[in-house]
PDB file of C-alpha atoms in Angstrom:
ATOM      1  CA  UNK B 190       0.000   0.000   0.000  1.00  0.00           C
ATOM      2  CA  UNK B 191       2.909   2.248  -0.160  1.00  0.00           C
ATOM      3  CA  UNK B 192       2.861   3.431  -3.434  1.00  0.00           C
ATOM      4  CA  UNK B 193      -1.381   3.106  -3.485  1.00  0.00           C
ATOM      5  CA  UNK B 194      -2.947   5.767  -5.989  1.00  0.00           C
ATOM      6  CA  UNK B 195      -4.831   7.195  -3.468  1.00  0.00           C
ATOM      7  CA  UNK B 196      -1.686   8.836  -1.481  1.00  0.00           C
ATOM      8  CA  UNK B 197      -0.982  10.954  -4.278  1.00  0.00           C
ATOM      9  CA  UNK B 198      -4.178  13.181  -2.669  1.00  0.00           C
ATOM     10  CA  UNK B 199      -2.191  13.401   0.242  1.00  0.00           C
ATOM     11  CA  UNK B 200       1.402  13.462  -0.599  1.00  0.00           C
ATOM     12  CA  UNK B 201       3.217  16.604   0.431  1.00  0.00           C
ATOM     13  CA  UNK B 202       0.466  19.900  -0.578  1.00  0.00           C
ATOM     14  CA  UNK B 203      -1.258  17.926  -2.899  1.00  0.00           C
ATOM     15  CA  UNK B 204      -4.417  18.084  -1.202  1.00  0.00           C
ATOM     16  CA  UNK B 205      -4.585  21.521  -0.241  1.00  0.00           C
ATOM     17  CA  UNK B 206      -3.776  22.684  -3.682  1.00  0.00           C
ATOM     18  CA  UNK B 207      -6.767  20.853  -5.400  1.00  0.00           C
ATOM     19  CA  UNK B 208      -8.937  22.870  -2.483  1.00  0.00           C
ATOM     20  CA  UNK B 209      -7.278  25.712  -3.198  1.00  0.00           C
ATOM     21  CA  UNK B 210      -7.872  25.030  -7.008  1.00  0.00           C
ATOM     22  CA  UNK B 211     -11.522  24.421  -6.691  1.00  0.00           C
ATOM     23  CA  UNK B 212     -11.839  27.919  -4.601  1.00  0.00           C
ATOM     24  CA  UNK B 213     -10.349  29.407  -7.617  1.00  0.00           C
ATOM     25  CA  UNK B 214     -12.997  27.549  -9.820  1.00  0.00           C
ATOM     26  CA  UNK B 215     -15.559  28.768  -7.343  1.00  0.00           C
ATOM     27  CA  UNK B 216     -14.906  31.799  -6.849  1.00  0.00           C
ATOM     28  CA  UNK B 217     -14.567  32.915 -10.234  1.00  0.00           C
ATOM     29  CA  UNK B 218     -18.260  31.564 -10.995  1.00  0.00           C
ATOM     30  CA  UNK B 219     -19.189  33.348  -7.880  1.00  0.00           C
ATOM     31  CA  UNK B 220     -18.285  36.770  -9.449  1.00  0.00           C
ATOM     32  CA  UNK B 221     -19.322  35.891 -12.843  1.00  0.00           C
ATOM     33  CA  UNK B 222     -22.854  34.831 -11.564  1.00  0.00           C
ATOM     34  CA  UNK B 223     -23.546  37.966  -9.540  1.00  0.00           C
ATOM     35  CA  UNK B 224     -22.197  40.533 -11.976  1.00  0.00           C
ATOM     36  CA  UNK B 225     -24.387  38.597 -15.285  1.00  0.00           C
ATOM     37  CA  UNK B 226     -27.523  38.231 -12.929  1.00  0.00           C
ATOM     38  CA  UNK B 227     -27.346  41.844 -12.419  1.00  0.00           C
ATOM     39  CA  UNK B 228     -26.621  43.187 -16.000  1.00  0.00           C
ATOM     40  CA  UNK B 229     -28.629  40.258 -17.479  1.00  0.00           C
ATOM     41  CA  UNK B 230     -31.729  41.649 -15.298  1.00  0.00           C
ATOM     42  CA  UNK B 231     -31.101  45.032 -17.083  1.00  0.00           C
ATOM     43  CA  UNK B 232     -30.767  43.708 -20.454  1.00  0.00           C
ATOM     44  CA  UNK B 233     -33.705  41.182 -20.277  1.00  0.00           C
ATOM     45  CA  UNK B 234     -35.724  44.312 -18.885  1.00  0.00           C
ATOM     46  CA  UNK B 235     -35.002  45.990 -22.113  1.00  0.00           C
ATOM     47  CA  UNK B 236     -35.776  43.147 -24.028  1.00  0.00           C
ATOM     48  CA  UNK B 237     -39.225  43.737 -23.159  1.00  0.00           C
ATOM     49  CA  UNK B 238     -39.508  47.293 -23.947  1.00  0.00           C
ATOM     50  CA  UNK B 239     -41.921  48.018 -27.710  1.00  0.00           C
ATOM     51  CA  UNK B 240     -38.762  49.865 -29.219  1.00  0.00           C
ATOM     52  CA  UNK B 241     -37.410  47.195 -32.185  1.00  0.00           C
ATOM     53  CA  UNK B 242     -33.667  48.589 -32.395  1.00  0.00           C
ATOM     54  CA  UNK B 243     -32.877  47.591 -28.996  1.00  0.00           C
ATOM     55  CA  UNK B 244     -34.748  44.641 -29.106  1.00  0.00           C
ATOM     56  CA  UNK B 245     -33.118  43.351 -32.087  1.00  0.00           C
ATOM     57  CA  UNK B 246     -29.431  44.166 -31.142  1.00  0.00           C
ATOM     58  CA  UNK B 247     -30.237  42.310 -27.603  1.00  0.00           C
ATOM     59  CA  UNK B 248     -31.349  39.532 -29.589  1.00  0.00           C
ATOM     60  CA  UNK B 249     -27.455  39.415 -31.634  1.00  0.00           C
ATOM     61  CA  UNK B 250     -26.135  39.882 -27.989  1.00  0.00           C
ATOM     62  CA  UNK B 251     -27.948  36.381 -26.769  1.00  0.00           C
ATOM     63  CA  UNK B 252     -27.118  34.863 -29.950  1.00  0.00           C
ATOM     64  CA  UNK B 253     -23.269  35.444 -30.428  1.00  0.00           C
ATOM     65  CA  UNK B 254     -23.259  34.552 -26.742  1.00  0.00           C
ATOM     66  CA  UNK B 255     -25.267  31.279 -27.591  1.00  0.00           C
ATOM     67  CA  UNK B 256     -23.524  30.492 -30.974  1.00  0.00           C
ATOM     68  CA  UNK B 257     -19.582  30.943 -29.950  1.00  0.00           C
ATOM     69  CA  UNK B 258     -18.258  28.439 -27.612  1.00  0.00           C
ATOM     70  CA  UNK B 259     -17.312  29.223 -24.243  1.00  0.00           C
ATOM     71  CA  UNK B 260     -14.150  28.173 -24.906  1.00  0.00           C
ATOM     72  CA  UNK B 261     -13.468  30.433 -27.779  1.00  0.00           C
ATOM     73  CA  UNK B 262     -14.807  33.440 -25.234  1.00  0.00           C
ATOM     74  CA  UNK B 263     -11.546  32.712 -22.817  1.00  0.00           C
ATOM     75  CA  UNK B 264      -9.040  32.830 -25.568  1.00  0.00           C
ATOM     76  CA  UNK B 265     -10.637  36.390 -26.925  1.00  0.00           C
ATOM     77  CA  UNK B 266     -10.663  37.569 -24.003  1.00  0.00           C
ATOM     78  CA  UNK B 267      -7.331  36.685 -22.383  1.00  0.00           C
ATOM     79  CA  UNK B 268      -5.296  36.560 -25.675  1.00  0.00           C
ATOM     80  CA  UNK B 269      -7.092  39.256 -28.163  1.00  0.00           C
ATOM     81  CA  UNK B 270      -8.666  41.764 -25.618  1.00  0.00           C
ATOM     82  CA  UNK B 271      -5.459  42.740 -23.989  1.00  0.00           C
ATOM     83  CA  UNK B 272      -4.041  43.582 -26.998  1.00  0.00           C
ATOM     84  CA  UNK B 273      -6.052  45.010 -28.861  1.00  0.00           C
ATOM     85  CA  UNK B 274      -7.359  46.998 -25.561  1.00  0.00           C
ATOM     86  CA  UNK B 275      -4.124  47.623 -23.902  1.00  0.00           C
ATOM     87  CA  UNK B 276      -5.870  45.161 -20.689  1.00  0.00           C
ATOM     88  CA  UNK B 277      -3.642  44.333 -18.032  1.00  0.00           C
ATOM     89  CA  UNK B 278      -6.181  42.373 -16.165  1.00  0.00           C
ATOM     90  CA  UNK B 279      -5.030  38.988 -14.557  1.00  0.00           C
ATOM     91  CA  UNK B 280      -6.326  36.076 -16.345  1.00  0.00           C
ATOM     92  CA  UNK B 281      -8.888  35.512 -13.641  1.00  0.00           C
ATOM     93  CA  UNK B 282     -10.720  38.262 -14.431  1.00  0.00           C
ATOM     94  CA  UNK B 283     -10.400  37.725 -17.921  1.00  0.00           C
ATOM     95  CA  UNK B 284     -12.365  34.776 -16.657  1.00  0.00           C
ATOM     96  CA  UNK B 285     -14.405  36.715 -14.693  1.00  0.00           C
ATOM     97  CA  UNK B 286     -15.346  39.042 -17.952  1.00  0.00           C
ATOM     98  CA  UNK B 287     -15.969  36.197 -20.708  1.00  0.00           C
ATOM     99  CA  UNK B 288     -18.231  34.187 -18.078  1.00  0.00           C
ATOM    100  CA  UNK B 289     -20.364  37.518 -16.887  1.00  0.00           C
ATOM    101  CA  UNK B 290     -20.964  38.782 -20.643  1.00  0.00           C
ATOM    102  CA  UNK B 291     -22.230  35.176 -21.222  1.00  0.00           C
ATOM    103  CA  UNK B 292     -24.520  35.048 -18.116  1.00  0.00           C
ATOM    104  CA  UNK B 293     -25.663  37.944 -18.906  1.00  0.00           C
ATOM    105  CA  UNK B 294     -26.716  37.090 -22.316  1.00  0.00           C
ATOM    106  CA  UNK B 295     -28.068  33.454 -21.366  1.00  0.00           C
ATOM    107  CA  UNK B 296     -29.883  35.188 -17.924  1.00  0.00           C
ATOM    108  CA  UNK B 297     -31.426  37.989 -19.619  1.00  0.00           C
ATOM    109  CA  UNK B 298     -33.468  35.380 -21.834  1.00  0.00           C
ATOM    110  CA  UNK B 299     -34.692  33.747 -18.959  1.00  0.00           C
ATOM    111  CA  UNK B 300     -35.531  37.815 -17.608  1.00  0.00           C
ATOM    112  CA  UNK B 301     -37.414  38.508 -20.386  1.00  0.00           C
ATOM    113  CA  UNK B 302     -39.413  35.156 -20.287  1.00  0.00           C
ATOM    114  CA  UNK B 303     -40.168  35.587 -16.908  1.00  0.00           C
ATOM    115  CA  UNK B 304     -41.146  38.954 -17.247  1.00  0.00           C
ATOM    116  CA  UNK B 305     -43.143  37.944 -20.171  1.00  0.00           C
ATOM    117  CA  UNK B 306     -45.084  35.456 -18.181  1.00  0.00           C
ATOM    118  CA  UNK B 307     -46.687  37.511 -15.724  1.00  0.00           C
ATOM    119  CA  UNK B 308     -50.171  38.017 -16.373  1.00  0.00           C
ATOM    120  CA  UNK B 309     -51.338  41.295 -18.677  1.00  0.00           C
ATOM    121  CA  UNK B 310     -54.315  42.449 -15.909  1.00  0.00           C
ATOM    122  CA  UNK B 311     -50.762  43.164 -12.941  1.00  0.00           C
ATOM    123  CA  UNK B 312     -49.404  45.178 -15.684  1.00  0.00           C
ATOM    124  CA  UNK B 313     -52.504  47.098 -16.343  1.00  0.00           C
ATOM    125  CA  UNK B 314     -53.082  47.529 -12.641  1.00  0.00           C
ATOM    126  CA  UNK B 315     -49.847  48.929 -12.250  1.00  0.00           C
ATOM    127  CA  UNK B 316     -50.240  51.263 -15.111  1.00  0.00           C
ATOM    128  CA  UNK B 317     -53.665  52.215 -13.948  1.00  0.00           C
ATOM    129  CA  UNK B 318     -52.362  53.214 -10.663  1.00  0.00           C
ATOM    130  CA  UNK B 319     -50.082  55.781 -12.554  1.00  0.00           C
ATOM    131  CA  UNK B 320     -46.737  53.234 -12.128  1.00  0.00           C
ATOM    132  CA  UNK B 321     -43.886  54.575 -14.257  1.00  0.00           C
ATOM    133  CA  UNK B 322     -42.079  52.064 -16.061  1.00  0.00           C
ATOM    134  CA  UNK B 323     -39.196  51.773 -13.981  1.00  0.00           C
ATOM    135  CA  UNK B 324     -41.781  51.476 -10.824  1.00  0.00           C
ATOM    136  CA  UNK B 325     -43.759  49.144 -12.843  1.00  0.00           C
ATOM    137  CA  UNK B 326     -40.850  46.504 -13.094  1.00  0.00           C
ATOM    138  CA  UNK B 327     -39.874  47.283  -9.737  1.00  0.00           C
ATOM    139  CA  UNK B 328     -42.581  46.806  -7.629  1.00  0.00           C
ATOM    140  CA  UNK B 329     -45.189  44.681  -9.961  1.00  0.00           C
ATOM    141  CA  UNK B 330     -43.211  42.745 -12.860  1.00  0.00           C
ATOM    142  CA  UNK B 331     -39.892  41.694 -11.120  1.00  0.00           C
ATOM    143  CA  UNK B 332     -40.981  40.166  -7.803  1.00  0.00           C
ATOM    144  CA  UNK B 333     -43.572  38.335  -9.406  1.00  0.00           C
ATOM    145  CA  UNK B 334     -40.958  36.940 -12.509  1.00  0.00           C
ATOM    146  CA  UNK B 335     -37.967  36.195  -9.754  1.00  0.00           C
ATOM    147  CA  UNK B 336     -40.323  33.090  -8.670  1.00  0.00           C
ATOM    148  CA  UNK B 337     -40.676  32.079 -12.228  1.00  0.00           C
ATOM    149  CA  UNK B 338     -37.192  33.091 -13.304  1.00  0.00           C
ATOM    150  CA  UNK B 339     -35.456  30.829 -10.131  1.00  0.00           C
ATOM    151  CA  UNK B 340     -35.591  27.140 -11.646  1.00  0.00           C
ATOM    152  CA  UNK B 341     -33.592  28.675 -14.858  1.00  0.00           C
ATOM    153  CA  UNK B 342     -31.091  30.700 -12.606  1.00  0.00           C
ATOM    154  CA  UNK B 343     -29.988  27.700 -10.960  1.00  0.00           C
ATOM    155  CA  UNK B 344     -29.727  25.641 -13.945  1.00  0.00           C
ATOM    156  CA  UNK B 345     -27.703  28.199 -15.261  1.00  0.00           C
ATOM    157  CA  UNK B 346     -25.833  28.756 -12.235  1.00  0.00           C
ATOM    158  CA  UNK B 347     -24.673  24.791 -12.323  1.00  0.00           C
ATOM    159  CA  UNK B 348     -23.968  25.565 -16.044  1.00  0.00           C
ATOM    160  CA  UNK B 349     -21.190  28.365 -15.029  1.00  0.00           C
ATOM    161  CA  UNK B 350     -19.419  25.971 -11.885  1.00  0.00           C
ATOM    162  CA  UNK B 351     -19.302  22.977 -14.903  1.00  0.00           C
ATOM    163  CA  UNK B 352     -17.783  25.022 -17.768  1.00  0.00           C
ATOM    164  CA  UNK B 353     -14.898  26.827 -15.472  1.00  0.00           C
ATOM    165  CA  UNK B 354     -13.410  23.975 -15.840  1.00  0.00           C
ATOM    166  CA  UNK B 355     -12.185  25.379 -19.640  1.00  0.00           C
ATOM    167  CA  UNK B 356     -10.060  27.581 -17.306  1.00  0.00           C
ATOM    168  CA  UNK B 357      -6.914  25.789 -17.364  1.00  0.00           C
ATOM    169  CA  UNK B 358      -7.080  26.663 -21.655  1.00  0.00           C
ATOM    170  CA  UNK B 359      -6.298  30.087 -20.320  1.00  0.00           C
ATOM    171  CA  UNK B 360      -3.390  28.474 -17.889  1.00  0.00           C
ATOM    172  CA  UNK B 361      -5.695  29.280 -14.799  1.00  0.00           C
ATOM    173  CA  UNK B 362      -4.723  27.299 -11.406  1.00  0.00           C
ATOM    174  CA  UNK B 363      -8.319  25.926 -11.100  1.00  0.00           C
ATOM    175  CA  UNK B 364      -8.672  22.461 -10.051  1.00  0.00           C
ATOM    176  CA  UNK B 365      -8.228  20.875 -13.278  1.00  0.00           C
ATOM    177  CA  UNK B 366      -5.044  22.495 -13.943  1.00  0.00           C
ATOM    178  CA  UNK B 367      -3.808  21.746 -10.651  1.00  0.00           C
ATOM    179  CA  UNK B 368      -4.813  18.068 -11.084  1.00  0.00           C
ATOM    180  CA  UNK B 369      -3.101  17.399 -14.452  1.00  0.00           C
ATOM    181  CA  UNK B 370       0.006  19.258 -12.602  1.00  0.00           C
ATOM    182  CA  UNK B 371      -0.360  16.502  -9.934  1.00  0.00           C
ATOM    183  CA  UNK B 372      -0.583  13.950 -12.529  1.00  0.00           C
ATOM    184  CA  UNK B 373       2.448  14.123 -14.312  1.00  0.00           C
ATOM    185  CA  UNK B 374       4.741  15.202 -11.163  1.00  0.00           C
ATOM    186  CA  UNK B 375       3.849  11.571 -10.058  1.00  0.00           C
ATOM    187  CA  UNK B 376       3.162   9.800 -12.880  1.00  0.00           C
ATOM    188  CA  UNK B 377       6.214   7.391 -11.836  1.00  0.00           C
ATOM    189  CA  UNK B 378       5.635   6.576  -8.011  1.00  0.00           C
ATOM    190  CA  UNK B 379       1.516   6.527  -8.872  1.00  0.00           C
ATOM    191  CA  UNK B 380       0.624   5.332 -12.062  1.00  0.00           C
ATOM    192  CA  UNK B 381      -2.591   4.789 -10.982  1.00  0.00           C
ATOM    193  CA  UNK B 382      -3.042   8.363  -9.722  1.00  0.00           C
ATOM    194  CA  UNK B 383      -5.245   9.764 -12.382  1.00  0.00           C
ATOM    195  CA  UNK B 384      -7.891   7.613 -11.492  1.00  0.00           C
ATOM    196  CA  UNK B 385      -7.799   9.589  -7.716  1.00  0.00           C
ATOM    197  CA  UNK B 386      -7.211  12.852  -8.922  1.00  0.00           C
ATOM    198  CA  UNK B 387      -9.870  12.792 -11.553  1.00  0.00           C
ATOM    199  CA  UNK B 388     -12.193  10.577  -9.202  1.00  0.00           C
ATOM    200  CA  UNK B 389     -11.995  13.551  -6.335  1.00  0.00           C
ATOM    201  CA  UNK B 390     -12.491  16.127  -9.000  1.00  0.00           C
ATOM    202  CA  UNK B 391     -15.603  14.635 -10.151  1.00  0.00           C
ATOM    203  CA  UNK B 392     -16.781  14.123  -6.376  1.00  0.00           C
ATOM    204  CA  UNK B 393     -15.875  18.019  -5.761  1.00  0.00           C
ATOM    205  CA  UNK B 394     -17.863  18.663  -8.844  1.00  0.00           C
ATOM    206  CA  UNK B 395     -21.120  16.069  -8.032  1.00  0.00           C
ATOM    207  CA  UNK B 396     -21.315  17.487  -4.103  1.00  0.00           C
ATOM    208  CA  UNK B 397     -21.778  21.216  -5.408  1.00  0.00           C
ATOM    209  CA  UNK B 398     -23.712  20.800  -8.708  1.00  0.00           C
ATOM    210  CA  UNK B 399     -25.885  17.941  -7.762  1.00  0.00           C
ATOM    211  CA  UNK B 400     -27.841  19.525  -4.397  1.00  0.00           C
ATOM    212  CA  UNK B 401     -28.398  22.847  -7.215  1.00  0.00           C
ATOM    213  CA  UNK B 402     -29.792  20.881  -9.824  1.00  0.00           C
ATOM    214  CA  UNK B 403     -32.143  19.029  -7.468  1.00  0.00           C
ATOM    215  CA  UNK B 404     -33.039  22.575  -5.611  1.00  0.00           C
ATOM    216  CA  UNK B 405     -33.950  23.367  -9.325  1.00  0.00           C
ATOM    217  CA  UNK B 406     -36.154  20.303 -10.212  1.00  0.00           C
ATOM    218  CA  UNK B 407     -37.839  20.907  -7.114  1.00  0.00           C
ATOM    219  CA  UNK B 408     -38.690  24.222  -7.616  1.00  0.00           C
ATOM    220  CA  UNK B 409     -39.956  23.696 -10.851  1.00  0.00           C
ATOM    221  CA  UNK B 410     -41.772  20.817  -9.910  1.00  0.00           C
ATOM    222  CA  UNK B 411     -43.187  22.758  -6.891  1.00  0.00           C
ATOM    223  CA  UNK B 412     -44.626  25.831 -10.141  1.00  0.00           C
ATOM    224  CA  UNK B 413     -46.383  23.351 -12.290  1.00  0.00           C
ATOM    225  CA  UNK B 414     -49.101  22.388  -9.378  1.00  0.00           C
TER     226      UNK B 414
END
């Protein structure tokens, strides 16, 4: 048992580096998640305004967002932004900007559905009662589509902790990266330590995805009686 696979995790830092790793990961989605909830509220609030322009470049915003993997997002903006821009940003919040921008785009379809959802006669109260628009969506239209809006957030919100990890394409220290590092620095005294590494990576994954995505069924489960 000297030289099991499973003593890699705890030979020397090992262990604390995948933790520290899977903060990174974390933390990063965090960030990303709170700045595109916010911006993808705005944006899926003027979605459902009558003027066609802005509709209609919001639309290209979802799209390109939709069409251009998430991947290719990191590279532009850690390898083409900074030049182009003069951005000195650390790669993590190069991270940070490619993953808002697209949880923006992806949350403020779900905005505009929910918002879209809520029945015609609260609007009509609310502009009967002499609500501006920006009262209207704040004390009638958003409360009521946050319920209906939740299910989607979380789903998208499991979405975002699953992709980062693309982050080690962008030479990141999430817990991929810091896995593969692992890997190879021991490849000789644990061949068999890829199957651990990987293994607890996938458990790290499973214990925070897996309690969202059943919050999620739950929820929506709970809105269709």
């Amino acid at each position: 048992m000297a030289h099991s696979g499973i003593n890699v995790l705890f030979e020397g830092t090992n262990f604390a580096r995948l933790m520290g790793g899977l903060w990174t990961a974390i933390w990063i989605a965090g960030i990303s998640l709170v700045l595109g909830l916010v911006l993808g509220t705005i944006l899926g609030m003027l979605r459902t305004l009558k003027s066609k322009i802005i509709r209609f470049i919001l639309v290209l915003y979802l799209e390109f967002f939709r069409i251009v993997p998430t991947v290719v997002l990191l590279f532009l903006a850690y390898y083409i932004l900074p030049r182009q821009f003069n951005i000195n940003w650390p790669a993590t919040w190069m991270a940070v900007l490619a993953f808002t921008l697209w949880v923006s785009a992806e949350f403020s379809d779900i905005v505009r559905g929910a918002l879209e959802s809520v029945p015609e006669h609260q609007r009509e109260s609310g502009l009967a009662l002499g609500l501006s628009q920006w009262q209207l969506f704040r004390y009638v239209l958003l409360p009521q589509a946050v319920r209906l809006e939740l299910p989607a957030t979380i789903n998208l919100a499991t979405r975002v902790i699953k992709t980062t990890s693309l982050l080690l394409m962008i030479s990141i220290m999430d817990v991929i990266n810091v896995g593969q590092q692992i890997i190879e620095a021991n490849n000789q005294t644990y061949p068999t330590g890829v199957f651990w590494v990987y293994g607890l990576i996938f458990i790290l994954y499973f214990i925070i995805d897996y309690p969202l995505s059943k919050w999620a069924k739950h929820l929506t489960a709970k809105q269709q009686y």
